[in-house]
Amino acid sequence: EALHEYIRNEYKKEDRRPQYDREFPTAANLEFSNGRTALEVRERFCNMYPEGEKAWEAFATKKKDAMAECAAKITLVME
């Protein structure tokens, strides 16, 4: 949710609208075509500016940690 909040707030910035409108006619947080494509669009949007890179990195770390936790739980169930 923090990543979507960053994107929503960033997409509203008037001084960056021309660039966003060209590259992202729809806000990146509203891209739901499929999992991989949606993540790629969000990452590309976030990597346009340093503060976005930080937001993306925080999301990627949180996702990685959640995946590791799920893998550990699945391993326990399978044993």
mmCIF file of N, CA and C in Angstrom:
data_model
loop_
_atom_site.group_PDB
_atom_site.id
_atom_site.type_symbol
_atom_site.label_atom_id
_atom_site.label_comp_id
_atom_site.label_asym_id
_atom_site.label_seq_id
_atom_site.Cartn_x
_atom_site.Cartn_y
_atom_site.Cartn_z
ATOM 1 N N GLU A 1 0.810 -1.195 0.000
ATOM 2 C CA GLU A 1 0.000 0.000 0.000
ATOM 3 C C GLU A 1 0.859 1.268 0.000
ATOM 4 N N ALA A 2 2.002 1.235 0.658
ATOM 5 C CA ALA A 2 2.878 2.410 0.685
ATOM 6 C C ALA A 2 3.353 2.774 -0.716
ATOM 7 N N LEU A 3 3.617 1.772 -1.526
ATOM 8 C CA LEU A 3 4.059 2.024 -2.897
ATOM 9 C C LEU A 3 2.939 2.689 -3.695
ATOM 10 N N HIS A 4 1.720 2.185 -3.564
ATOM 11 C CA HIS A 4 0.598 2.786 -4.288
ATOM 12 C C HIS A 4 0.345 4.214 -3.828
ATOM 13 N N GLU A 5 0.506 4.456 -2.546
ATOM 14 C CA GLU A 5 0.328 5.819 -2.031
ATOM 15 C C GLU A 5 1.375 6.750 -2.634
ATOM 16 N N TYR A 6 2.622 6.294 -2.696
ATOM 17 C CA TYR A 6 3.665 7.108 -3.317
ATOM 18 C C TYR A 6 3.290 7.423 -4.771
ATOM 19 N N ILE A 7 2.888 6.405 -5.510
ATOM 20 C CA ILE A 7 2.559 6.603 -6.922
ATOM 21 C C ILE A 7 1.381 7.558 -7.068
ATOM 22 N N ARG A 8 0.326 7.358 -6.277
ATOM 23 C CA ARG A 8 -0.841 8.252 -6.348
ATOM 24 C C ARG A 8 -0.438 9.707 -6.095
ATOM 25 N N ASN A 9 0.334 9.933 -5.049
ATOM 26 C CA ASN A 9 0.751 11.299 -4.725
ATOM 27 C C ASN A 9 1.682 11.881 -5.778
ATOM 28 N N GLU A 10 2.598 11.085 -6.254
ATOM 29 C CA GLU A 10 3.566 11.546 -7.258
ATOM 30 C C GLU A 10 2.876 11.862 -8.573
ATOM 31 N N TYR A 11 1.939 11.024 -8.973
ATOM 32 C CA TYR A 11 1.257 11.186 -10.257
ATOM 33 C C TYR A 11 0.462 12.486 -10.307
ATOM 34 N N LYS A 12 0.085 13.022 -9.162
ATOM 35 C CA LYS A 12 -0.694 14.253 -9.093
ATOM 36 C C LYS A 12 0.162 15.510 -9.233
ATOM 37 N N LYS A 13 1.481 15.401 -9.138
ATOM 38 C CA LYS A 13 2.347 16.586 -9.166
ATOM 39 C C LYS A 13 2.287 17.263 -10.531
ATOM 40 N N GLU A 14 1.806 18.490 -10.520
ATOM 41 C CA GLU A 14 1.581 19.222 -11.768
ATOM 42 C C GLU A 14 2.865 19.460 -12.568
ATOM 43 N N ASP A 15 3.981 19.706 -11.897
ATOM 44 C CA ASP A 15 5.210 20.009 -12.618
ATOM 45 C C ASP A 15 5.759 18.793 -13.367
ATOM 46 N N ARG A 16 5.327 17.609 -13.010
ATOM 47 C CA ARG A 16 5.803 16.398 -13.686
ATOM 48 C C ARG A 16 4.745 15.776 -14.590
ATOM 49 N N ARG A 17 3.563 16.372 -14.631
ATOM 50 C CA ARG A 17 2.458 15.810 -15.405
ATOM 51 C C ARG A 17 2.781 15.604 -16.887
ATOM 52 N N PRO A 18 3.406 16.553 -17.568
ATOM 53 C CA PRO A 18 3.654 16.328 -18.998
ATOM 54 C C PRO A 18 4.435 15.031 -19.264
ATOM 55 N N GLN A 19 5.457 14.789 -18.481
ATOM 56 C CA GLN A 19 6.236 13.568 -18.673
ATOM 57 C C GLN A 19 5.407 12.342 -18.310
ATOM 58 N N TYR A 20 4.689 12.409 -17.215
ATOM 59 C CA TYR A 20 3.878 11.266 -16.803
ATOM 60 C C TYR A 20 2.790 10.973 -17.816
ATOM 61 N N ASP A 21 2.141 12.024 -18.338
ATOM 62 C CA ASP A 21 1.077 11.823 -19.308
ATOM 63 C C ASP A 21 1.584 11.140 -20.571
ATOM 64 N N ARG A 22 2.810 11.466 -20.987
ATOM 65 C CA ARG A 22 3.393 10.830 -22.178
ATOM 66 C C ARG A 22 3.702 9.357 -21.919
ATOM 67 N N GLU A 23 4.337 9.087 -20.796
ATOM 68 C CA GLU A 23 4.819 7.740 -20.526
ATOM 69 C C GLU A 23 3.811 6.857 -19.792
ATOM 70 N N PHE A 24 2.906 7.478 -19.039
ATOM 71 C CA PHE A 24 1.950 6.734 -18.235
ATOM 72 C C PHE A 24 0.574 7.382 -18.352
ATOM 73 N N PRO A 25 -0.158 7.094 -19.436
ATOM 74 C CA PRO A 25 -1.488 7.700 -19.588
ATOM 75 C C PRO A 25 -2.424 7.332 -18.430
ATOM 76 N N THR A 26 -2.165 6.189 -17.817
ATOM 77 C CA THR A 26 -2.889 5.758 -16.623
ATOM 78 C C THR A 26 -1.870 5.686 -15.490
ATOM 79 N N ALA A 27 -2.260 6.118 -14.309
ATOM 80 C CA ALA A 27 -1.344 6.053 -13.166
ATOM 81 C C ALA A 27 -0.848 4.618 -12.991
ATOM 82 N N ALA A 28 0.432 4.474 -12.691
ATOM 83 C CA ALA A 28 1.061 3.155 -12.605
ATOM 84 C C ALA A 28 0.408 2.262 -11.554
ATOM 85 N N ASN A 29 -0.131 2.848 -10.502
ATOM 86 C CA ASN A 29 -0.781 2.032 -9.479
ATOM 87 C C ASN A 29 -2.115 1.459 -9.948
ATOM 88 N N LEU A 30 -2.620 1.908 -11.081
ATOM 89 C CA LEU A 30 -3.878 1.396 -11.624
ATOM 90 C C LEU A 30 -3.654 0.381 -12.742
ATOM 91 N N GLU A 31 -2.422 0.022 -12.993
ATOM 92 C CA GLU A 31 -2.080 -0.985 -14.016
ATOM 93 C C GLU A 31 -2.279 -2.371 -13.428
ATOM 94 N N PHE A 32 -3.240 -3.107 -13.986
ATOM 95 C CA PHE A 32 -3.540 -4.444 -13.471
ATOM 96 C C PHE A 32 -3.595 -5.483 -14.584
ATOM 97 N N SER A 33 -2.902 -5.260 -15.692
ATOM 98 C CA SER A 33 -3.000 -6.169 -16.830
ATOM 99 C C SER A 33 -2.603 -7.596 -16.472
ATOM 100 N N ASN A 34 -1.493 -7.743 -15.810
ATOM 101 C CA ASN A 34 -1.095 -9.029 -15.228
ATOM 102 C C ASN A 34 -0.017 -8.732 -14.194
ATOM 103 N N GLY A 35 0.280 -9.688 -13.358
ATOM 104 C CA GLY A 35 1.201 -9.449 -12.253
ATOM 105 C C GLY A 35 2.551 -8.909 -12.663
ATOM 106 N N ARG A 36 3.183 -9.574 -13.610
ATOM 107 C CA ARG A 36 4.532 -9.166 -14.012
ATOM 108 C C ARG A 36 4.528 -7.792 -14.682
ATOM 109 N N THR A 37 3.614 -7.583 -15.601
ATOM 110 C CA THR A 37 3.553 -6.303 -16.302
ATOM 111 C C THR A 37 3.234 -5.172 -15.334
ATOM 112 N N ALA A 38 2.308 -5.415 -14.424
ATOM 113 C CA ALA A 38 1.935 -4.387 -13.447
ATOM 114 C C ALA A 38 3.142 -3.992 -12.595
ATOM 115 N N LEU A 39 3.915 -4.975 -12.166
ATOM 116 C CA LEU A 39 5.109 -4.673 -11.366
ATOM 117 C C LEU A 39 6.151 -3.926 -12.191
ATOM 118 N N GLU A 40 6.320 -4.309 -13.444
ATOM 119 C CA GLU A 40 7.291 -3.625 -14.306
ATOM 120 C C GLU A 40 6.913 -2.166 -14.512
ATOM 121 N N VAL A 41 5.621 -1.897 -14.704
ATOM 122 C CA VAL A 41 5.152 -0.521 -14.895
ATOM 123 C C VAL A 41 5.393 0.290 -13.627
ATOM 124 N N ARG A 42 5.071 -0.278 -12.480
ATOM 125 C CA ARG A 42 5.285 0.422 -11.216
ATOM 126 C C ARG A 42 6.776 0.710 -10.996
ATOM 127 N N GLU A 43 7.610 -0.274 -11.281
ATOM 128 C CA GLU A 43 9.047 -0.076 -11.105
ATOM 129 C C GLU A 43 9.573 1.004 -12.040
ATOM 130 N N ARG A 44 9.160 0.970 -13.295
ATOM 131 C CA ARG A 44 9.609 1.974 -14.261
ATOM 132 C C ARG A 44 9.176 3.372 -13.820
ATOM 133 N N PHE A 45 7.948 3.491 -13.343
ATOM 134 C CA PHE A 45 7.462 4.783 -12.851
ATOM 135 C C PHE A 45 8.304 5.256 -11.666
ATOM 136 N N CYS A 46 8.507 4.367 -10.703
ATOM 137 C CA CYS A 46 9.246 4.745 -9.494
ATOM 138 C C CYS A 46 10.693 5.110 -9.793
ATOM 139 N N ASN A 47 11.285 4.475 -10.760
ATOM 140 C CA ASN A 47 12.697 4.716 -11.052
ATOM 141 C C ASN A 47 12.955 6.002 -11.832
ATOM 142 N N MET A 48 11.921 6.800 -12.049
ATOM 143 C CA MET A 48 12.104 8.070 -12.746
ATOM 144 C C MET A 48 12.785 9.112 -11.862
ATOM 145 N N TYR A 49 12.625 8.987 -10.545
ATOM 146 C CA TYR A 49 13.179 9.971 -9.613
ATOM 147 C C TYR A 49 13.757 9.263 -8.400
ATOM 148 N N PRO A 50 14.763 9.865 -7.749
ATOM 149 C CA PRO A 50 15.410 9.214 -6.599
ATOM 150 C C PRO A 50 14.451 8.817 -5.478
ATOM 151 N N GLU A 51 13.477 9.666 -5.163
ATOM 152 C CA GLU A 51 12.556 9.314 -4.089
ATOM 153 C C GLU A 51 11.693 8.107 -4.472
ATOM 154 N N GLY A 52 11.422 7.968 -5.755
ATOM 155 C CA GLY A 52 10.684 6.811 -6.239
ATOM 156 C C GLY A 52 11.516 5.545 -6.163
ATOM 157 N N GLU A 53 12.803 5.693 -6.440
ATOM 158 C CA GLU A 53 13.698 4.534 -6.324
ATOM 159 C C GLU A 53 13.691 4.011 -4.896
ATOM 160 N N LYS A 54 13.663 4.921 -3.933
ATOM 161 C CA LYS A 54 13.610 4.514 -2.518
ATOM 162 C C LYS A 54 12.294 3.807 -2.212
ATOM 163 N N ALA A 55 11.197 4.335 -2.736
ATOM 164 C CA ALA A 55 9.885 3.713 -2.512
ATOM 165 C C ALA A 55 9.857 2.319 -3.121
ATOM 166 N N TRP A 56 10.411 2.173 -4.329
ATOM 167 C CA TRP A 56 10.437 0.870 -4.985
ATOM 168 C C TRP A 56 11.314 -0.105 -4.202
ATOM 169 N N GLU A 57 12.453 0.349 -3.746
ATOM 170 C CA GLU A 57 13.374 -0.512 -2.997
ATOM 171 C C GLU A 57 12.723 -1.007 -1.710
ATOM 172 N N ALA A 58 12.010 -0.124 -1.024
ATOM 173 C CA ALA A 58 11.307 -0.524 0.205
ATOM 174 C C ALA A 58 10.257 -1.585 -0.112
ATOM 175 N N PHE A 59 9.532 -1.395 -1.208
ATOM 176 C CA PHE A 59 8.529 -2.378 -1.623
ATOM 177 C C PHE A 59 9.188 -3.712 -1.968
ATOM 178 N N ALA A 60 10.261 -3.667 -2.739
ATOM 179 C CA ALA A 60 10.940 -4.901 -3.160
ATOM 180 C C ALA A 60 11.476 -5.672 -1.956
ATOM 181 N N THR A 61 12.002 -4.962 -0.980
ATOM 182 C CA THR A 61 12.507 -5.611 0.234
ATOM 183 C C THR A 61 11.370 -6.256 1.007
ATOM 184 N N LYS A 62 10.265 -5.529 1.153
ATOM 185 C CA LYS A 62 9.106 -6.065 1.867
ATOM 186 C C LYS A 62 8.554 -7.295 1.151
ATOM 187 N N LYS A 63 8.501 -7.239 -0.166
ATOM 188 C CA LYS A 63 8.007 -8.374 -0.952
ATOM 189 C C LYS A 63 8.936 -9.577 -0.788
ATOM 190 N N LYS A 64 10.217 -9.350 -0.868
ATOM 191 C CA LYS A 64 11.198 -10.424 -0.720
ATOM 192 C C LYS A 64 11.078 -11.086 0.648
ATOM 193 N N ASP A 65 10.945 -10.281 1.693
ATOM 194 C CA ASP A 65 10.789 -10.807 3.047
ATOM 195 C C ASP A 65 9.505 -11.628 3.176
ATOM 196 N N ALA A 66 8.430 -11.147 2.592
ATOM 197 C CA ALA A 66 7.155 -11.869 2.652
ATOM 198 C C ALA A 66 7.247 -13.204 1.907
ATOM 199 N N MET A 67 7.922 -13.189 0.762
ATOM 200 C CA MET A 67 8.092 -14.436 -0.007
ATOM 201 C C MET A 67 8.922 -15.440 0.783
ATOM 202 N N ALA A 68 9.967 -14.979 1.458
ATOM 203 C CA ALA A 68 10.802 -15.876 2.264
ATOM 204 C C ALA A 68 9.998 -16.463 3.420
ATOM 205 N N GLU A 69 9.170 -15.642 4.044
ATOM 206 C CA GLU A 69 8.334 -16.119 5.145
ATOM 207 C C GLU A 69 7.340 -17.177 4.656
ATOM 208 N N CYS A 70 6.732 -16.915 3.517
ATOM 209 C CA CYS A 70 5.791 -17.899 2.946
ATOM 210 C C CYS A 70 6.504 -19.194 2.592
ATOM 211 N N ALA A 71 7.671 -19.105 2.017
ATOM 212 C CA ALA A 71 8.431 -20.302 1.660
ATOM 213 C C ALA A 71 8.763 -21.128 2.900
ATOM 214 N N ALA A 72 9.130 -20.442 3.966
ATOM 215 C CA ALA A 72 9.449 -21.148 5.211
ATOM 216 C C ALA A 72 8.210 -21.853 5.759
ATOM 217 N N LYS A 73 7.075 -21.209 5.709
ATOM 218 C CA LYS A 73 5.826 -21.819 6.197
ATOM 219 C C LYS A 73 5.416 -23.011 5.335
ATOM 220 N N ILE A 74 5.595 -22.889 4.043
ATOM 221 C CA ILE A 74 5.271 -24.004 3.151
ATOM 222 C C ILE A 74 6.182 -25.183 3.434
ATOM 223 N N THR A 75 7.434 -24.903 3.677
ATOM 224 C CA THR A 75 8.403 -25.966 4.001
ATOM 225 C C THR A 75 7.973 -26.704 5.269
ATOM 226 N N LEU A 76 7.531 -25.961 6.265
ATOM 227 C CA LEU A 76 7.074 -26.587 7.508
ATOM 228 C C LEU A 76 5.865 -27.486 7.270
ATOM 229 N N VAL A 77 4.941 -27.025 6.460
ATOM 230 C CA VAL A 77 3.744 -27.802 6.159
ATOM 231 C C VAL A 77 4.116 -29.066 5.393
ATOM 232 N N MET A 78 5.031 -28.944 4.457
ATOM 233 C CA MET A 78 5.410 -30.071 3.614
ATOM 234 C C MET A 78 6.185 -31.141 4.403
ATOM 235 N N GLU A 79 6.856 -30.730 5.466
ATOM 236 C CA GLU A 79 7.608 -31.692 6.264
ATOM 237 C C GLU A 79 6.644 -32.485 7.085
#
